[in-house]
CSV table of C-alpha atoms in Angstrom, one decimal:
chain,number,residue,atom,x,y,z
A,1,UNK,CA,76.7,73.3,91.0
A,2,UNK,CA,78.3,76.5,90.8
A,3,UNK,CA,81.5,77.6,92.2
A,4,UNK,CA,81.7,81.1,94.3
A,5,UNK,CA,83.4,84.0,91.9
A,6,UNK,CA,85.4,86.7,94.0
A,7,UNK,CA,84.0,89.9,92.9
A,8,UNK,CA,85.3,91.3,89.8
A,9,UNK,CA,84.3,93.9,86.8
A,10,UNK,CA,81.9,93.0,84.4
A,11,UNK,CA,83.6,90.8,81.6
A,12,UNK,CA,85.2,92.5,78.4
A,13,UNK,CA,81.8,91.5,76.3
A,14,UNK,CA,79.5,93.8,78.6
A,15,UNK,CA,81.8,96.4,79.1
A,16,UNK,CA,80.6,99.9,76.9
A,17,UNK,CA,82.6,101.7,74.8
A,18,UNK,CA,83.6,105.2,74.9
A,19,UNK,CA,85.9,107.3,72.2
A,20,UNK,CA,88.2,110.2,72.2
A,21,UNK,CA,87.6,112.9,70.2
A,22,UNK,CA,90.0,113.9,67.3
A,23,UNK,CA,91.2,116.8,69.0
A,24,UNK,CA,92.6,114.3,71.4
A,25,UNK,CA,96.3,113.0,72.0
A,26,UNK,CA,95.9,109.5,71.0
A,27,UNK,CA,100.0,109.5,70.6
A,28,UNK,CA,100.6,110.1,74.1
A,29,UNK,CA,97.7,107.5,76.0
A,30,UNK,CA,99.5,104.9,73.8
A,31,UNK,CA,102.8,106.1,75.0
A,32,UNK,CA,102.1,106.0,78.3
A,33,UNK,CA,99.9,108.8,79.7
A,34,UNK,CA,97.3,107.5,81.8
A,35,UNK,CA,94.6,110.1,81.8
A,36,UNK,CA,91.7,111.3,79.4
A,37,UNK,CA,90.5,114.7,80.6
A,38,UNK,CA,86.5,115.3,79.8
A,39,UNK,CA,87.1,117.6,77.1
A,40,UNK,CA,89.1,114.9,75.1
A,41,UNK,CA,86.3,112.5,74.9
A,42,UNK,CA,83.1,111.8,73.5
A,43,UNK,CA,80.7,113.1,76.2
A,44,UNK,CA,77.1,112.1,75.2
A,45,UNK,CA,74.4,111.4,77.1
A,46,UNK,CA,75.3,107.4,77.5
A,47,UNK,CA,78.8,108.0,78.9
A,48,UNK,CA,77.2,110.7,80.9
A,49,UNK,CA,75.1,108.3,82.0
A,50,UNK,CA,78.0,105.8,83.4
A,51,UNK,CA,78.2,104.9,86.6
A,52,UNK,CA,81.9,106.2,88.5
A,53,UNK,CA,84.3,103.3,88.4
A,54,UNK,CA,82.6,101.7,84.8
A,55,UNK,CA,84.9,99.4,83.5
A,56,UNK,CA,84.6,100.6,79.1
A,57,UNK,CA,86.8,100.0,76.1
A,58,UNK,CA,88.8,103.2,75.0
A,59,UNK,CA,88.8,103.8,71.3
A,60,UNK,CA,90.5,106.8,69.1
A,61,UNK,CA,88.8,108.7,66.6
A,62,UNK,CA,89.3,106.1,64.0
A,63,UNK,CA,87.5,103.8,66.5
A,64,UNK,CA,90.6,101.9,66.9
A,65,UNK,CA,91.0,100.2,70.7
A,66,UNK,CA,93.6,101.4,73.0
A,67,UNK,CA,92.8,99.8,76.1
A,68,UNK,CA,90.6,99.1,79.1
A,69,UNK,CA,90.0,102.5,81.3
A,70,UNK,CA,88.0,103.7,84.0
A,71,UNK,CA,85.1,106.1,83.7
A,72,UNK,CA,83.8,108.8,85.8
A,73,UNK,CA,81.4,111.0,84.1
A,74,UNK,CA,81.7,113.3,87.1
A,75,UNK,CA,85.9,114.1,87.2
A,76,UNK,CA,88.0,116.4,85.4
A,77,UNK,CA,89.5,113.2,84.9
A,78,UNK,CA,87.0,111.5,82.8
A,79,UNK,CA,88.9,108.1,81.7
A,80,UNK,CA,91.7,106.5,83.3
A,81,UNK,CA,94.0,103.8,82.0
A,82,UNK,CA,93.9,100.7,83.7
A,83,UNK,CA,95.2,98.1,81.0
A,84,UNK,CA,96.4,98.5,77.5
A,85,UNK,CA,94.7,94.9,76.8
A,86,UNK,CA,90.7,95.6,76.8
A,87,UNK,CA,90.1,92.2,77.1
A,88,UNK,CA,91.7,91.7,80.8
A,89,UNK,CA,89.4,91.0,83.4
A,90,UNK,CA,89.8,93.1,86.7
A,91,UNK,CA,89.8,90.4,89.5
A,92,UNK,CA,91.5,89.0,92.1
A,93,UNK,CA,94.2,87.6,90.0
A,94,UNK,CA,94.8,90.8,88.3
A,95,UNK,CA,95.7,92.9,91.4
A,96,UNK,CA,97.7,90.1,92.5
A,97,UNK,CA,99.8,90.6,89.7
A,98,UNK,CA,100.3,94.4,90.2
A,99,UNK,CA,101.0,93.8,94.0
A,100,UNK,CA,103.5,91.1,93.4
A,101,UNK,CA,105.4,93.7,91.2
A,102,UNK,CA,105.2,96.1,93.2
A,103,UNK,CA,106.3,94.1,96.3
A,104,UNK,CA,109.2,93.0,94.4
A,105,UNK,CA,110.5,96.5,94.1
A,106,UNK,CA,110.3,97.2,97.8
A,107,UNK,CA,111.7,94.5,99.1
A,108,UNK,CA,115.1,95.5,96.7
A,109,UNK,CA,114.7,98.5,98.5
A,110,UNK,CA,114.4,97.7,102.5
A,111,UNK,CA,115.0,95.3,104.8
A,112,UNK,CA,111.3,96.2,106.8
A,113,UNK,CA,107.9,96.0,105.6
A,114,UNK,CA,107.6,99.9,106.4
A,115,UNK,CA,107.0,101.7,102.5
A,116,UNK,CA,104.7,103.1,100.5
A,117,UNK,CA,104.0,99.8,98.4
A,118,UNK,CA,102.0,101.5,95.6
A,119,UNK,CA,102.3,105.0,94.6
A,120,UNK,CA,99.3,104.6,91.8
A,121,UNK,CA,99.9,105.1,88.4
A,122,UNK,CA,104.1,104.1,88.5
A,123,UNK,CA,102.8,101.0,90.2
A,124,UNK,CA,99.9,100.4,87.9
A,125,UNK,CA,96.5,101.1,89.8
A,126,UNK,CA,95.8,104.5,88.9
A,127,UNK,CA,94.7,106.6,91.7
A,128,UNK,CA,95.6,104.0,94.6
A,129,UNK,CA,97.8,104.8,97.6
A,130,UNK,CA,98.6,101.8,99.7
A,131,UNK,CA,100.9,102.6,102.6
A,132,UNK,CA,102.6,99.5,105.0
A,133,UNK,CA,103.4,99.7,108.5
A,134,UNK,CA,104.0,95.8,109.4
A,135,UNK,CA,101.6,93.9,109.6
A,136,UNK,CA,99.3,96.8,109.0
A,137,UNK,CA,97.8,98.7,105.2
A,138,UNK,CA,96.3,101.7,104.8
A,139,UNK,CA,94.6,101.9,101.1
A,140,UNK,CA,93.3,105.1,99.7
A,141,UNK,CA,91.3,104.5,96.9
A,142,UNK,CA,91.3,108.2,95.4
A,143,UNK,CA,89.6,106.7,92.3
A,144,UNK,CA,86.2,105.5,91.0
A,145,UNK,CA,87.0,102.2,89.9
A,146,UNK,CA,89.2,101.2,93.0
A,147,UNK,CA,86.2,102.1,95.5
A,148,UNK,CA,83.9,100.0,93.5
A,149,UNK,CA,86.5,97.0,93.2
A,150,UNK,CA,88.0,97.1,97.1
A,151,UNK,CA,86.9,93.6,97.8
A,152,UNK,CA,89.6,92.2,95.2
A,153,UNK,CA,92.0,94.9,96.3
A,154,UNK,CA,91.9,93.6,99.6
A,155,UNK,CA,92.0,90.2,99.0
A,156,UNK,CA,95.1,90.4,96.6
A,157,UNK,CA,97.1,92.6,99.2
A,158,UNK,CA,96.5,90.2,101.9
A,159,UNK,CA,97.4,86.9,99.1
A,160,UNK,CA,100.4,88.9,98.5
A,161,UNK,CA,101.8,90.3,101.6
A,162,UNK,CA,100.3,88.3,104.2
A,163,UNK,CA,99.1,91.2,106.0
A,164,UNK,CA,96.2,91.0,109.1
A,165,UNK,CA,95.3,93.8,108.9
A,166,UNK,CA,93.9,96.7,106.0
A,167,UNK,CA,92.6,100.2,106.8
A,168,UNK,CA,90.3,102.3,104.2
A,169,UNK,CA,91.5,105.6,104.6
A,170,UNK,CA,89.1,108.3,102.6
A,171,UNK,CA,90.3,111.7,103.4
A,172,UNK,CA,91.9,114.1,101.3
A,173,UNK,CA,90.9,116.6,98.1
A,174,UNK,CA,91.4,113.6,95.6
A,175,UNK,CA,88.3,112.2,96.7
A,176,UNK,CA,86.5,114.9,96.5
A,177,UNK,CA,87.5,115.8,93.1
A,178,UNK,CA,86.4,112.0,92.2
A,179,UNK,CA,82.8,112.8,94.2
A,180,UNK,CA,83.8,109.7,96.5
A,181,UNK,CA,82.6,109.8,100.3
A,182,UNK,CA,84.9,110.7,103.4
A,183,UNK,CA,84.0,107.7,105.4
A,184,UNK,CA,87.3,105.8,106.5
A,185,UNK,CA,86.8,102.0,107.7
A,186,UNK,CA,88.8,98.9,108.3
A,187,UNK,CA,88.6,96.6,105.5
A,188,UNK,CA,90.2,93.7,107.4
A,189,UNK,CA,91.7,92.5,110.7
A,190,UNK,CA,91.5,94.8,113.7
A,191,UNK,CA,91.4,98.4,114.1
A,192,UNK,CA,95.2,99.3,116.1
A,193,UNK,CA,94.5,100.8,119.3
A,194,UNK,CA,96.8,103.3,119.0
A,195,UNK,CA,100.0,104.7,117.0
A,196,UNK,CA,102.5,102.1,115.7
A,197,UNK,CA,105.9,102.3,116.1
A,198,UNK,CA,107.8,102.9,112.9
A,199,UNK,CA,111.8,102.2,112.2
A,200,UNK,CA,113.7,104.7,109.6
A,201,UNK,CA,116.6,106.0,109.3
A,202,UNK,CA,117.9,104.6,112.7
A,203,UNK,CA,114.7,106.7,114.4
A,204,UNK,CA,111.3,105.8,115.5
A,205,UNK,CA,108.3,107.4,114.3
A,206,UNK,CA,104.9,107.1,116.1
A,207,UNK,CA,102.2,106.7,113.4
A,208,UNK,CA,98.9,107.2,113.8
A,209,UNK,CA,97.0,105.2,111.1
A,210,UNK,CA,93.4,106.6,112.0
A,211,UNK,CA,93.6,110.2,113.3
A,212,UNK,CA,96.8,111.4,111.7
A,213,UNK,CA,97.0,113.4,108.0
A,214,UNK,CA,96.8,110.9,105.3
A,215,UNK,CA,97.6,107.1,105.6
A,216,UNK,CA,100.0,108.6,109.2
A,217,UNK,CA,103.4,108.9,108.3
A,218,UNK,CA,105.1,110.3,105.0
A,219,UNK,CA,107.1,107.8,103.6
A,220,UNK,CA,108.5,109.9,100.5
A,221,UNK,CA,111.0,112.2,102.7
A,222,UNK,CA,113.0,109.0,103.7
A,223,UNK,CA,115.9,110.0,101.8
A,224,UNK,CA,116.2,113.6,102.2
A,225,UNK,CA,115.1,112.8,105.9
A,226,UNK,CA,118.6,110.7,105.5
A,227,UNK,CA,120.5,113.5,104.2
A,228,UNK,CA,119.5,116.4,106.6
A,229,UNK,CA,120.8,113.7,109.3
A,230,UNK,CA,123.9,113.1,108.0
A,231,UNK,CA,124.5,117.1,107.7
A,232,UNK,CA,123.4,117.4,111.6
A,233,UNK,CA,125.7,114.3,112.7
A,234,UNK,CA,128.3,116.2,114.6
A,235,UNK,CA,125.6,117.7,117.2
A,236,UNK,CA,124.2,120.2,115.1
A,237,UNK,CA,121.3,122.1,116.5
A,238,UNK,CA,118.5,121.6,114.6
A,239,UNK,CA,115.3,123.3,113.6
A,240,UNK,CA,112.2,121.2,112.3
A,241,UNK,CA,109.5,123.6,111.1
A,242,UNK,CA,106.1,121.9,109.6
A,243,UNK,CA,107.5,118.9,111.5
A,244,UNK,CA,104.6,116.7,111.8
A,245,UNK,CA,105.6,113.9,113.6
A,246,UNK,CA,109.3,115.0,113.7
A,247,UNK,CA,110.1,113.5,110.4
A,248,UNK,CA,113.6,115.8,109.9
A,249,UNK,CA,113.9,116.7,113.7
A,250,UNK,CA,113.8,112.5,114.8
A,251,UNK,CA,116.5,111.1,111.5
A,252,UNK,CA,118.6,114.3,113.0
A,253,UNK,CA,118.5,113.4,116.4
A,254,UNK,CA,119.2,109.6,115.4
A,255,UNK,CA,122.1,110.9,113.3
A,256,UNK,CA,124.0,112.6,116.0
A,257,UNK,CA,122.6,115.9,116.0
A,258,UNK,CA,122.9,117.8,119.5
A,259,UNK,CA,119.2,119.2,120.0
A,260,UNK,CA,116.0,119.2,117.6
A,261,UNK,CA,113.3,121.8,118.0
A,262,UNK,CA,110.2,120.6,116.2
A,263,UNK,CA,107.4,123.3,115.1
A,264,UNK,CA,104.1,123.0,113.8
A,265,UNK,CA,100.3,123.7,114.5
A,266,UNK,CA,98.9,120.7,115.5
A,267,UNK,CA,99.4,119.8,118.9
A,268,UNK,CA,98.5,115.9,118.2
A,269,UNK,CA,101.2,115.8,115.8
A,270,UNK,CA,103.8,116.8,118.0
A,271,UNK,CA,102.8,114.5,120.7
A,272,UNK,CA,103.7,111.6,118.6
A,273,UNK,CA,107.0,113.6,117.8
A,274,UNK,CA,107.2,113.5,121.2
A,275,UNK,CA,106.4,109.6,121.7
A,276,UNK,CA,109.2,109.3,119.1
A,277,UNK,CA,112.0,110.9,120.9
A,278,UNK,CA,110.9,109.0,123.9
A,279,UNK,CA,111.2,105.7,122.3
A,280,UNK,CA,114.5,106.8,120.7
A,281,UNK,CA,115.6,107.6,124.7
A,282,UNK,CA,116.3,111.4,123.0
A,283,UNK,CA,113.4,113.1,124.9
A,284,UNK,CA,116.3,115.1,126.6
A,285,UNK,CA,117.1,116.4,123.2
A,286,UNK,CA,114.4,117.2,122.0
A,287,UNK,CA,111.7,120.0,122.4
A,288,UNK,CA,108.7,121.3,120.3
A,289,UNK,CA,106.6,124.4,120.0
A,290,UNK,CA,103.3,124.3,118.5
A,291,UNK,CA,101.9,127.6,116.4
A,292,UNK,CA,101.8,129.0,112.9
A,293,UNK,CA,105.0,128.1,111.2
A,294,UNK,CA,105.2,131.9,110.4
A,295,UNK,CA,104.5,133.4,113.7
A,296,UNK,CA,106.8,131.2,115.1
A,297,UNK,CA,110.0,131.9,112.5
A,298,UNK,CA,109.2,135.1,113.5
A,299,UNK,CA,109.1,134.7,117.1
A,300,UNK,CA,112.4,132.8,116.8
A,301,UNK,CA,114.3,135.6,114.8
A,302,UNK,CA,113.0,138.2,117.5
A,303,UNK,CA,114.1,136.3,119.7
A,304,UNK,CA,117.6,135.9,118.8
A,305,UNK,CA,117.6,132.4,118.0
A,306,UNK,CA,119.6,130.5,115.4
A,307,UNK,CA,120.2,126.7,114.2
A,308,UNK,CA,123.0,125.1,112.6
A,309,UNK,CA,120.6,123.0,110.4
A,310,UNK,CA,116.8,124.5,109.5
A,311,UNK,CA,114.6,122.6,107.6
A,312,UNK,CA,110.8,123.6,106.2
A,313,UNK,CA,108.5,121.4,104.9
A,314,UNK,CA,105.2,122.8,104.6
A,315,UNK,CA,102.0,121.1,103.2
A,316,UNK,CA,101.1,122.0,99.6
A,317,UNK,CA,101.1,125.8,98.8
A,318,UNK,CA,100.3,124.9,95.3
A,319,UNK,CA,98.0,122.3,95.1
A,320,UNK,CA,96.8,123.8,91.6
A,321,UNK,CA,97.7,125.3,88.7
A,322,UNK,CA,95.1,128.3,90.1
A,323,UNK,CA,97.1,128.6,93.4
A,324,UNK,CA,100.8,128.6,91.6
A,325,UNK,CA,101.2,132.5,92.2
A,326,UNK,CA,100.5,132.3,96.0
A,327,UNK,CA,101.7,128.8,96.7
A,328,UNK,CA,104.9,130.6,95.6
A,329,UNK,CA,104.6,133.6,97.5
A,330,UNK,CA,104.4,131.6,100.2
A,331,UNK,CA,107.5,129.4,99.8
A,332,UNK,CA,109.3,132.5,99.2
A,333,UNK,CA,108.0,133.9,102.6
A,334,UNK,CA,109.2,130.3,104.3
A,335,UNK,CA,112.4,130.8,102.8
A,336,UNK,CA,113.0,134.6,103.7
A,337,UNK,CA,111.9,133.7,107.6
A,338,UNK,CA,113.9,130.8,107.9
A,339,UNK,CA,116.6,131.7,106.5
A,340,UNK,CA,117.3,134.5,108.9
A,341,UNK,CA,117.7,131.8,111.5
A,342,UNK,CA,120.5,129.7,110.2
A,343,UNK,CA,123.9,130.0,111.7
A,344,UNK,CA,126.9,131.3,109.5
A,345,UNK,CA,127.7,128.5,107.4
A,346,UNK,CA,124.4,126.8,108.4
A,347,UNK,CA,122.7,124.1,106.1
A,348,UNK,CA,118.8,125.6,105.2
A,349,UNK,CA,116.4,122.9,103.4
A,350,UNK,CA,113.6,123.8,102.0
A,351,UNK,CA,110.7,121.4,100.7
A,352,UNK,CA,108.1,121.4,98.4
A,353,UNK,CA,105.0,118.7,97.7
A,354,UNK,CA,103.2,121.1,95.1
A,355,UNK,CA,103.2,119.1,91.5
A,356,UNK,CA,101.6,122.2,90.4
A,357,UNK,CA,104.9,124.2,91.0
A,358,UNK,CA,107.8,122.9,89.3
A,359,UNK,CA,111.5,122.4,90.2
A,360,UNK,CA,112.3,125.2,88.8
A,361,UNK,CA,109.8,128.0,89.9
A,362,UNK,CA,110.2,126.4,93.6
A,363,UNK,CA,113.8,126.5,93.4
A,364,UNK,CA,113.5,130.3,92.0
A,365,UNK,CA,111.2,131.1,94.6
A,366,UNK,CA,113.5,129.9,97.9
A,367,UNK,CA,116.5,131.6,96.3
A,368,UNK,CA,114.3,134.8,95.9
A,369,UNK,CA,113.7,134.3,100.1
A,370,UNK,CA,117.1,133.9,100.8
A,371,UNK,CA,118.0,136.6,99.2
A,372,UNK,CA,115.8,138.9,100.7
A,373,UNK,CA,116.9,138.2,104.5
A,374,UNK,CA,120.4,139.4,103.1
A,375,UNK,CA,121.8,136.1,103.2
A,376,UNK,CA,124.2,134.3,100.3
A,377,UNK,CA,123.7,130.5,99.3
A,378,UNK,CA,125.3,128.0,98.0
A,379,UNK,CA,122.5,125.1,96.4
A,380,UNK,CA,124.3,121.4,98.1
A,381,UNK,CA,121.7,119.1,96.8
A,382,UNK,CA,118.2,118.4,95.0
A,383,UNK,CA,116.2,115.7,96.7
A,384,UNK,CA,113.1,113.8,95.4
A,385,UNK,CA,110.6,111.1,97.0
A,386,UNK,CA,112.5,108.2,97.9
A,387,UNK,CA,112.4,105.5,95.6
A,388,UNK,CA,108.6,103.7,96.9
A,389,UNK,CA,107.7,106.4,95.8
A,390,UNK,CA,108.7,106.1,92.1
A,391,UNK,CA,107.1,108.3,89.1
A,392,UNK,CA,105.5,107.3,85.8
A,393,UNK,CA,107.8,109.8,83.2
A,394,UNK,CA,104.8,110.0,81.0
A,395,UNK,CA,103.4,112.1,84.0
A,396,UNK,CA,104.8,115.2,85.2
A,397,UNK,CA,102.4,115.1,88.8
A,398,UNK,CA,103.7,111.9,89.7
A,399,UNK,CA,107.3,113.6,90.5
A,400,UNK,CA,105.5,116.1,93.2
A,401,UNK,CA,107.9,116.4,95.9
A,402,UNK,CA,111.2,118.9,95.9
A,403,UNK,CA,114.0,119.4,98.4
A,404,UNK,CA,116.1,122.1,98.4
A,405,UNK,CA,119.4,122.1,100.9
A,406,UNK,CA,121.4,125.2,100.8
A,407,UNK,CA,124.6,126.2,102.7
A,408,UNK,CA,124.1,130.1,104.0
């Protein structure tokens, strides 16, 4: 008699083996980098020939082992590191592990079960988002391997936080990049039936888990979400621009702020913002207008209008190394618009998720913008993705996000 095996990779004896080339940077994937690109390894026709999501043994030059990593043949990416021992075997117990670490961490960090709880390669499962809200997950599995292995996934992240319920969401470039599909599904439990309340930073955000952008809420601006509030707190009047579901415009409101004007193009989004502010009992205080961010900063300057606290945080001008010039471009743009629109000695924040523009070229760029709307700046503070949110130092893309808060 048998016993039932959860579903797992094939064991270390049938896993193939694939080998960088000497041109490659062995040094740095045994320090810590988790990525082999496609032109660093041994591309013949039986790696090509690997299904996305193989399980192989990674080997230098020298044909010396370096670990267990993820293949697929059809990404940039071609290998990615999963476990420096090549003998581990990928299973329930395995993730378990990861999660528990990773669980660890944010409950130092919070009181609620409202976090990202892994932010994929700091936490260990490269390519894996997982996002909590309660009693609620929301995986994206923008990787091979963690598509082809959901059923342990699962299984662990329920074992481990004792959640009902765990949403597949498949939306986004990453995917796309890794040839993956775009169909989102429930994994487990029940599908909510409609936006979940979320508590931070003393507001409430309405977060849509199925409909929204990305697993619904944006978990990384906590702190700077914090720190615009605290700026605001003896009723400022605030401007929210890129708002999405009033992430700056809400925390403000919460933290004493007199009036919050949130502005962005989708009209769904603000109606959470709006569902928000209700459940805070702010609704008086708060207002939105949907358009183009840039038709509307100008509308507002024609208009005469001006905020004690302005804060942009558009989506990714820069998603790519291609798109750095523009992505720029634009942010200087944000920052020339909105920067006409803060009161004398106003607080301006600027934001930036673009890993392929750096610190220093975004922080370049906004002081270029506020420079050009005649106005004169002194740089208060540098924020970074709260700390569920934490980066792998070995790679650079991991520290994406950027806020910039200026006094004017």
């Amino acid at each position: 008699m048998t016993t039932p095996q959860t579903p797992s990779a094939p064991q270390p004896a049938t896993r193939p083996v694939v080998r960088l080339l000497p041109k490659a940077n062995a040094r740095a994937i045994r320090h810590g980098f988790p990525w082999v690109y496609a032109n660093e390894l041994v591309t013949d026709r039986r790696t090509r020939g690997l299904a996305p999501g193989t399980l192989a043994l990674l080997e230098d030059a020298e044909r010396k082992p370096m670990g267990l990593v993820a293949v697929n043949p059809n990404s940039k990416i071609i290998a990615r590191m999963i476990d420096q021992d090549a003998e581990t075997q990928i299973d329930q117990a395995w993730f378990e592990a990861r999660l528990n670490r990773a669980l660890q961490l944010r409950s130092q960090l919070y009181d609620q079960p409202y976090y990202r709880l892994i932010h994929a390669e700091a936490d260990g499962l490269p390519g894996v988002i997982i996002d909590r809200f309660g009693d609620t997950c929301v995986i994206q599995p923008n990787a091979a391997w963690a598509d082809a292995l959901i059923e342990p996934l699962v299984a662990a992240l329920q074992s481990v936080t004792g959640v009902h319920n765990v949403l597949k969401n498949a939306s986004g470039r990453t995917r796309k990049l890794e040839g993956l599909d775009d169909a989102s599904s429930t994994l487990a439990g029940e599908t909510p039936e409609g936006p979940l309340p979320v508590p931070m930073n003393g507001a409430t955000y309405m977060a849509d888990l199925t409909g929204g952008q990305k697993t619904g809420l944006f978990y990384d601006q906590r702190p700077n979400h914090a720190f615009a509030a605290n700026l605001a707190r003896n009723g400022a009047r605030v401007l929210d621009v890129f708002s999405h579901v009033g992430g700056f415009s809400l925390a403000a409101l919460a933290g004493g702020a007199y009036s919050a004007l949130a502005v962005d193009g989708s009209a769904p989004a603000l109606e959470l913002a709006e569902a928000g502010a209700t459940a805070m009992g702010m609704q008086d205080r708060f207002a939105t207008r949907q358009g183009d961010a840039f038709d509307v900063l100008t509308a507002l300057r024609d208009e005469g209008e001006t905020f004690d606290v302005v804060i942009c945080d558009p989506p990714a001008f820069a998603p790519s190394r291609q798109a750095v010039d523009a992505g720029l471009r634009a942010y200087e743009r944000v920052a020339r618009l909105s920067a006409q629109l803060v009161a004398e000695n106003g607080i301006l924040g600027l934001c930036s998720c673009s890993h392929a523009a750096d610190l220093n070229q975004f922080r370049t760029a906004s002081v270029r913008g506020i420079g050009r709307a005649g106005r004169r700046a002194m740089l208060l503070h540098t924020g970074f993705a709260g700390a569920d949110h934490p980066q792998l130092p070995q790679l650079a893309e991991s520290g994406y996000l950027k806020s910039l808060f200026f006094r004017l």
